[in-house]
Amino acid sequence: MDDSGPARPEASIFRAILHPHRSLSPRGFLFLMLAIGGVSFISGMVFLMMGAWPVTGFFGLDVFLVYLAFRLNYRAARAYEMVELTPHVLTVQQVSASGEARSFEFNPYWVRVLFTERPDGGNHLRLASHGRELEFARLLNDDERRDFADALRRALDSGRMRFSA
């Protein structure tokens, strides 16, 4: 009989949840749509009074298409990645906008953080271990990806030093 009780999860050394950046808040989106709708309505009324009534429908279509594009953009923003480092495992969980999740595990003693700069100024961030590679942090912009690579390297180095003894 085991009296140790339920197993406790390992404490995280490092944990980050990566979300894509969206500069327009929901309130800002409302104001933008009201402004676009107002301008389109007034312009549509001008064309209607000039006798060009079919043009009015196109102004409404423009507002609908802008609204649809923003809604699709906000839906894509539901995607995220969670990176968690414990003394014995580095886990990367990628969750798509539709909620589909994939999880990858690496041994923190063997994993390498590979940060590659492209000639055009962009970059890639990958984890490599035992012949496997995983590209991640694609949701971040180039500067954020560079900073995140440094933070993850520091956390891995700290964890290796702390738990190797």
PDB file of C-alpha atoms in Angstrom:
ATOM      1  CA  MET A   1       0.000   0.000   0.000  1.00  0.00           C
ATOM      2  CA  ASP A   2       1.342   3.411  -1.003  1.00  0.00           C
ATOM      3  CA  ASP A   3       0.866   6.134   1.630  1.00  0.00           C
ATOM      4  CA  SER A   4       2.608   8.840  -0.346  1.00  0.00           C
ATOM      5  CA  GLY A   5      -0.695  10.256  -1.582  1.00  0.00           C
ATOM      6  CA  PRO A   6      -1.360  11.629  -5.049  1.00  0.00           C
ATOM      7  CA  ALA A   7       1.642  12.587  -7.143  1.00  0.00           C
ATOM      8  CA  ARG A   8       2.313  16.305  -7.214  1.00  0.00           C
ATOM      9  CA  PRO A   9       3.181  17.922 -10.522  1.00  0.00           C
ATOM     10  CA  GLU A  10       6.703  19.252 -10.860  1.00  0.00           C
ATOM     11  CA  ALA A  11       7.244  22.930 -10.212  1.00  0.00           C
ATOM     12  CA  SER A  12       7.853  25.010 -13.317  1.00  0.00           C
ATOM     13  CA  ILE A  13      11.185  26.717 -13.730  1.00  0.00           C
ATOM     14  CA  PHE A  14       9.922  28.726 -16.695  1.00  0.00           C
ATOM     15  CA  ARG A  15       6.484  29.110 -18.228  1.00  0.00           C
ATOM     16  CA  ALA A  16       5.322  31.356 -21.038  1.00  0.00           C
ATOM     17  CA  ILE A  17       2.137  31.585 -23.052  1.00  0.00           C
ATOM     18  CA  LEU A  18       2.710  33.124 -26.471  1.00  0.00           C
ATOM     19  CA  HIS A  19      -0.176  34.962 -28.128  1.00  0.00           C
ATOM     20  CA  PRO A  20      -0.183  36.842 -31.432  1.00  0.00           C
ATOM     21  CA  HIS A  21      -0.199  40.612 -31.053  1.00  0.00           C
ATOM     22  CA  ARG A  22      -3.411  42.450 -31.863  1.00  0.00           C
ATOM     23  CA  SER A  23      -3.129  46.225 -31.624  1.00  0.00           C
ATOM     24  CA  LEU A  24      -6.849  46.955 -31.940  1.00  0.00           C
ATOM     25  CA  SER A  25      -8.891  46.315 -28.806  1.00  0.00           C
ATOM     26  CA  PRO A  26     -12.540  45.191 -29.032  1.00  0.00           C
ATOM     27  CA  ARG A  27     -13.589  48.712 -28.032  1.00  0.00           C
ATOM     28  CA  GLY A  28     -11.348  50.181 -30.749  1.00  0.00           C
ATOM     29  CA  PHE A  29     -12.901  47.733 -33.220  1.00  0.00           C
ATOM     30  CA  LEU A  30     -16.369  48.999 -32.290  1.00  0.00           C
ATOM     31  CA  PHE A  31     -15.344  52.631 -32.838  1.00  0.00           C
ATOM     32  CA  LEU A  32     -13.645  51.789 -36.140  1.00  0.00           C
ATOM     33  CA  MET A  33     -16.728  49.943 -37.415  1.00  0.00           C
ATOM     34  CA  LEU A  34     -18.991  52.808 -36.325  1.00  0.00           C
ATOM     35  CA  ALA A  35     -16.762  55.284 -38.190  1.00  0.00           C
ATOM     36  CA  ILE A  36     -16.608  53.158 -41.352  1.00  0.00           C
ATOM     37  CA  GLY A  37     -20.347  52.499 -41.171  1.00  0.00           C
ATOM     38  CA  GLY A  38     -21.090  56.198 -40.654  1.00  0.00           C
ATOM     39  CA  VAL A  39     -18.929  57.332 -43.579  1.00  0.00           C
ATOM     40  CA  SER A  40     -20.393  54.615 -45.827  1.00  0.00           C
ATOM     41  CA  PHE A  41     -23.950  55.507 -44.813  1.00  0.00           C
ATOM     42  CA  ILE A  42     -23.448  59.215 -45.513  1.00  0.00           C
ATOM     43  CA  SER A  43     -21.693  58.500 -48.815  1.00  0.00           C
ATOM     44  CA  GLY A  44     -24.440  56.064 -49.773  1.00  0.00           C
ATOM     45  CA  MET A  45     -27.099  58.663 -49.041  1.00  0.00           C
ATOM     46  CA  VAL A  46     -25.281  61.214 -51.236  1.00  0.00           C
ATOM     47  CA  PHE A  47     -25.241  58.771 -54.148  1.00  0.00           C
ATOM     48  CA  LEU A  48     -28.865  57.827 -53.477  1.00  0.00           C
ATOM     49  CA  MET A  49     -29.919  61.487 -53.646  1.00  0.00           C
ATOM     50  CA  MET A  50     -27.977  61.880 -56.919  1.00  0.00           C
ATOM     51  CA  GLY A  51     -30.007  59.015 -58.358  1.00  0.00           C
ATOM     52  CA  ALA A  52     -27.221  56.424 -58.334  1.00  0.00           C
ATOM     53  CA  TRP A  53     -29.072  54.131 -55.922  1.00  0.00           C
ATOM     54  CA  PRO A  54     -27.202  50.904 -56.888  1.00  0.00           C
ATOM     55  CA  VAL A  55     -23.976  52.394 -55.493  1.00  0.00           C
ATOM     56  CA  THR A  56     -25.528  52.482 -51.996  1.00  0.00           C
ATOM     57  CA  GLY A  57     -25.469  48.678 -51.810  1.00  0.00           C
ATOM     58  CA  PHE A  58     -21.747  48.614 -52.536  1.00  0.00           C
ATOM     59  CA  PHE A  59     -21.086  50.891 -49.561  1.00  0.00           C
ATOM     60  CA  GLY A  60     -22.943  48.409 -47.358  1.00  0.00           C
ATOM     61  CA  LEU A  61     -20.964  45.544 -48.895  1.00  0.00           C
ATOM     62  CA  ASP A  62     -17.701  47.345 -48.073  1.00  0.00           C
ATOM     63  CA  VAL A  63     -18.695  47.683 -44.420  1.00  0.00           C
ATOM     64  CA  PHE A  64     -19.644  44.004 -44.263  1.00  0.00           C
ATOM     65  CA  LEU A  65     -16.334  42.891 -45.846  1.00  0.00           C
ATOM     66  CA  VAL A  66     -14.258  45.022 -43.443  1.00  0.00           C
ATOM     67  CA  TYR A  67     -16.250  43.586 -40.522  1.00  0.00           C
ATOM     68  CA  LEU A  68     -15.736  40.034 -41.807  1.00  0.00           C
ATOM     69  CA  ALA A  69     -11.975  40.554 -42.272  1.00  0.00           C
ATOM     70  CA  PHE A  70     -11.594  41.802 -38.687  1.00  0.00           C
ATOM     71  CA  ARG A  71     -13.700  38.963 -37.263  1.00  0.00           C
ATOM     72  CA  LEU A  72     -11.519  36.410 -39.082  1.00  0.00           C
ATOM     73  CA  ASN A  73      -8.421  38.176 -37.783  1.00  0.00           C
ATOM     74  CA  TYR A  74      -9.717  38.039 -34.195  1.00  0.00           C
ATOM     75  CA  ARG A  75     -10.577  34.354 -34.650  1.00  0.00           C
ATOM     76  CA  ALA A  76      -6.988  33.642 -35.736  1.00  0.00           C
ATOM     77  CA  ALA A  77      -5.792  35.430 -32.591  1.00  0.00           C
ATOM     78  CA  ARG A  78      -7.203  32.595 -30.463  1.00  0.00           C
ATOM     79  CA  ALA A  79      -4.142  30.515 -31.366  1.00  0.00           C
ATOM     80  CA  TYR A  80      -1.404  30.306 -28.737  1.00  0.00           C
ATOM     81  CA  GLU A  81       1.662  28.354 -27.694  1.00  0.00           C
ATOM     82  CA  MET A  82       2.585  27.382 -24.157  1.00  0.00           C
ATOM     83  CA  VAL A  83       6.225  26.702 -23.291  1.00  0.00           C
ATOM     84  CA  GLU A  84       6.869  25.135 -19.891  1.00  0.00           C
ATOM     85  CA  LEU A  85      10.165  24.014 -18.399  1.00  0.00           C
ATOM     86  CA  THR A  86      10.332  21.726 -15.384  1.00  0.00           C
ATOM     87  CA  PRO A  87      13.470  20.040 -14.029  1.00  0.00           C
ATOM     88  CA  HIS A  88      12.829  16.962 -16.181  1.00  0.00           C
ATOM     89  CA  VAL A  89      10.953  18.079 -19.294  1.00  0.00           C
ATOM     90  CA  LEU A  90      10.537  21.020 -21.661  1.00  0.00           C
ATOM     91  CA  THR A  91       7.020  20.994 -23.099  1.00  0.00           C
ATOM     92  CA  VAL A  92       5.770  23.040 -26.041  1.00  0.00           C
ATOM     93  CA  GLN A  93       2.029  22.944 -26.607  1.00  0.00           C
ATOM     94  CA  GLN A  94       0.714  24.553 -29.781  1.00  0.00           C
ATOM     95  CA  VAL A  95      -3.011  25.313 -29.910  1.00  0.00           C
ATOM     96  CA  SER A  96      -4.554  26.417 -33.205  1.00  0.00           C
ATOM     97  CA  ALA A  97      -7.361  28.952 -33.536  1.00  0.00           C
ATOM     98  CA  SER A  98      -9.822  26.068 -33.873  1.00  0.00           C
ATOM     99  CA  GLY A  99      -8.655  24.581 -30.560  1.00  0.00           C
ATOM    100  CA  GLU A 100      -6.635  21.681 -31.969  1.00  0.00           C
ATOM    101  CA  ALA A 101      -3.667  21.076 -29.667  1.00  0.00           C
ATOM    102  CA  ARG A 102      -0.312  19.424 -30.325  1.00  0.00           C
ATOM    103  CA  SER A 103       2.231  18.816 -27.608  1.00  0.00           C
ATOM    104  CA  PHE A 104       5.978  18.218 -27.899  1.00  0.00           C
ATOM    105  CA  GLU A 105       8.353  17.182 -25.130  1.00  0.00           C
ATOM    106  CA  PHE A 106      12.126  17.568 -24.937  1.00  0.00           C
ATOM    107  CA  ASN A 107      14.723  16.587 -22.357  1.00  0.00           C
ATOM    108  CA  PRO A 108      15.965  19.952 -20.986  1.00  0.00           C
ATOM    109  CA  TYR A 109      19.531  18.639 -20.627  1.00  0.00           C
ATOM    110  CA  TRP A 110      19.832  17.845 -24.345  1.00  0.00           C
ATOM    111  CA  VAL A 111      17.622  20.378 -26.071  1.00  0.00           C
ATOM    112  CA  ARG A 112      19.218  23.277 -27.936  1.00  0.00           C
ATOM    113  CA  VAL A 113      17.570  26.597 -28.751  1.00  0.00           C
ATOM    114  CA  LEU A 114      18.351  27.457 -32.383  1.00  0.00           C
ATOM    115  CA  PHE A 115      17.783  31.062 -33.392  1.00  0.00           C
ATOM    116  CA  THR A 116      18.384  31.760 -37.084  1.00  0.00           C
ATOM    117  CA  GLU A 117      18.505  35.233 -38.656  1.00  0.00           C
ATOM    118  CA  ARG A 118      17.463  35.490 -42.307  1.00  0.00           C
ATOM    119  CA  PRO A 119      19.112  37.948 -44.732  1.00  0.00           C
ATOM    120  CA  ASP A 120      15.839  39.888 -45.009  1.00  0.00           C
ATOM    121  CA  GLY A 121      15.897  40.643 -41.255  1.00  0.00           C
ATOM    122  CA  GLY A 122      13.381  37.981 -40.253  1.00  0.00           C
ATOM    123  CA  ASN A 123      14.195  35.080 -37.993  1.00  0.00           C
ATOM    124  CA  HIS A 124      13.205  31.553 -36.950  1.00  0.00           C
ATOM    125  CA  LEU A 125      13.211  29.940 -33.528  1.00  0.00           C
ATOM    126  CA  ARG A 126      13.561  26.168 -33.214  1.00  0.00           C
ATOM    127  CA  LEU A 127      14.219  23.554 -30.580  1.00  0.00           C
ATOM    128  CA  ALA A 128      16.518  20.672 -31.536  1.00  0.00           C
ATOM    129  CA  SER A 129      17.292  17.438 -29.733  1.00  0.00           C
ATOM    130  CA  HIS A 130      18.387  13.982 -30.907  1.00  0.00           C
ATOM    131  CA  GLY A 131      17.749  14.702 -34.581  1.00  0.00           C
ATOM    132  CA  ARG A 132      14.299  16.238 -34.021  1.00  0.00           C
ATOM    133  CA  GLU A 133      13.516  19.889 -34.622  1.00  0.00           C
ATOM    134  CA  LEU A 134      10.462  21.943 -33.812  1.00  0.00           C
ATOM    135  CA  GLU A 135       9.861  25.440 -35.115  1.00  0.00           C
ATOM    136  CA  PHE A 136       7.821  27.471 -32.661  1.00  0.00           C
ATOM    137  CA  ALA A 137       7.048  31.040 -31.548  1.00  0.00           C
ATOM    138  CA  ARG A 138       5.749  31.865 -35.031  1.00  0.00           C
ATOM    139  CA  LEU A 139       3.020  33.926 -33.373  1.00  0.00           C
ATOM    140  CA  LEU A 140       5.589  36.475 -32.191  1.00  0.00           C
ATOM    141  CA  ASN A 141       7.178  39.233 -34.233  1.00  0.00           C
ATOM    142  CA  ASP A 142      10.928  39.134 -34.955  1.00  0.00           C
ATOM    143  CA  ASP A 143      12.008  41.266 -31.967  1.00  0.00           C
ATOM    144  CA  GLU A 144       9.797  39.345 -29.543  1.00  0.00           C
ATOM    145  CA  ARG A 145      11.115  36.046 -30.926  1.00  0.00           C
ATOM    146  CA  ARG A 146      14.715  37.206 -30.346  1.00  0.00           C
ATOM    147  CA  ASP A 147      13.930  38.220 -26.750  1.00  0.00           C
ATOM    148  CA  PHE A 148      12.077  34.981 -26.107  1.00  0.00           C
ATOM    149  CA  ALA A 149      14.996  32.899 -27.410  1.00  0.00           C
ATOM    150  CA  ASP A 150      17.318  34.661 -24.947  1.00  0.00           C
ATOM    151  CA  ALA A 151      14.903  34.160 -22.037  1.00  0.00           C
ATOM    152  CA  LEU A 152      14.421  30.467 -22.838  1.00  0.00           C
ATOM    153  CA  ARG A 153      18.182  29.914 -23.129  1.00  0.00           C
ATOM    154  CA  ARG A 154      18.724  31.557 -19.735  1.00  0.00           C
ATOM    155  CA  ALA A 155      15.985  29.423 -18.162  1.00  0.00           C
ATOM    156  CA  LEU A 156      17.449  26.226 -19.641  1.00  0.00           C
ATOM    157  CA  ASP A 157      20.962  27.141 -18.465  1.00  0.00           C
ATOM    158  CA  SER A 158      19.669  28.004 -14.993  1.00  0.00           C
ATOM    159  CA  GLY A 159      17.697  24.766 -14.787  1.00  0.00           C
ATOM    160  CA  ARG A 160      20.670  22.673 -15.930  1.00  0.00           C
ATOM    161  CA  MET A 161      22.917  24.248 -13.298  1.00  0.00           C
ATOM    162  CA  ARG A 162      20.358  24.014 -10.514  1.00  0.00           C
ATOM    163  CA  PHE A 163      19.332  20.399 -11.061  1.00  0.00           C
ATOM    164  CA  SER A 164      22.512  18.795 -12.385  1.00  0.00           C
ATOM    165  CA  ALA A 165      23.996  18.402  -8.912  1.00  0.00           C
TER     166      ALA A 165
END
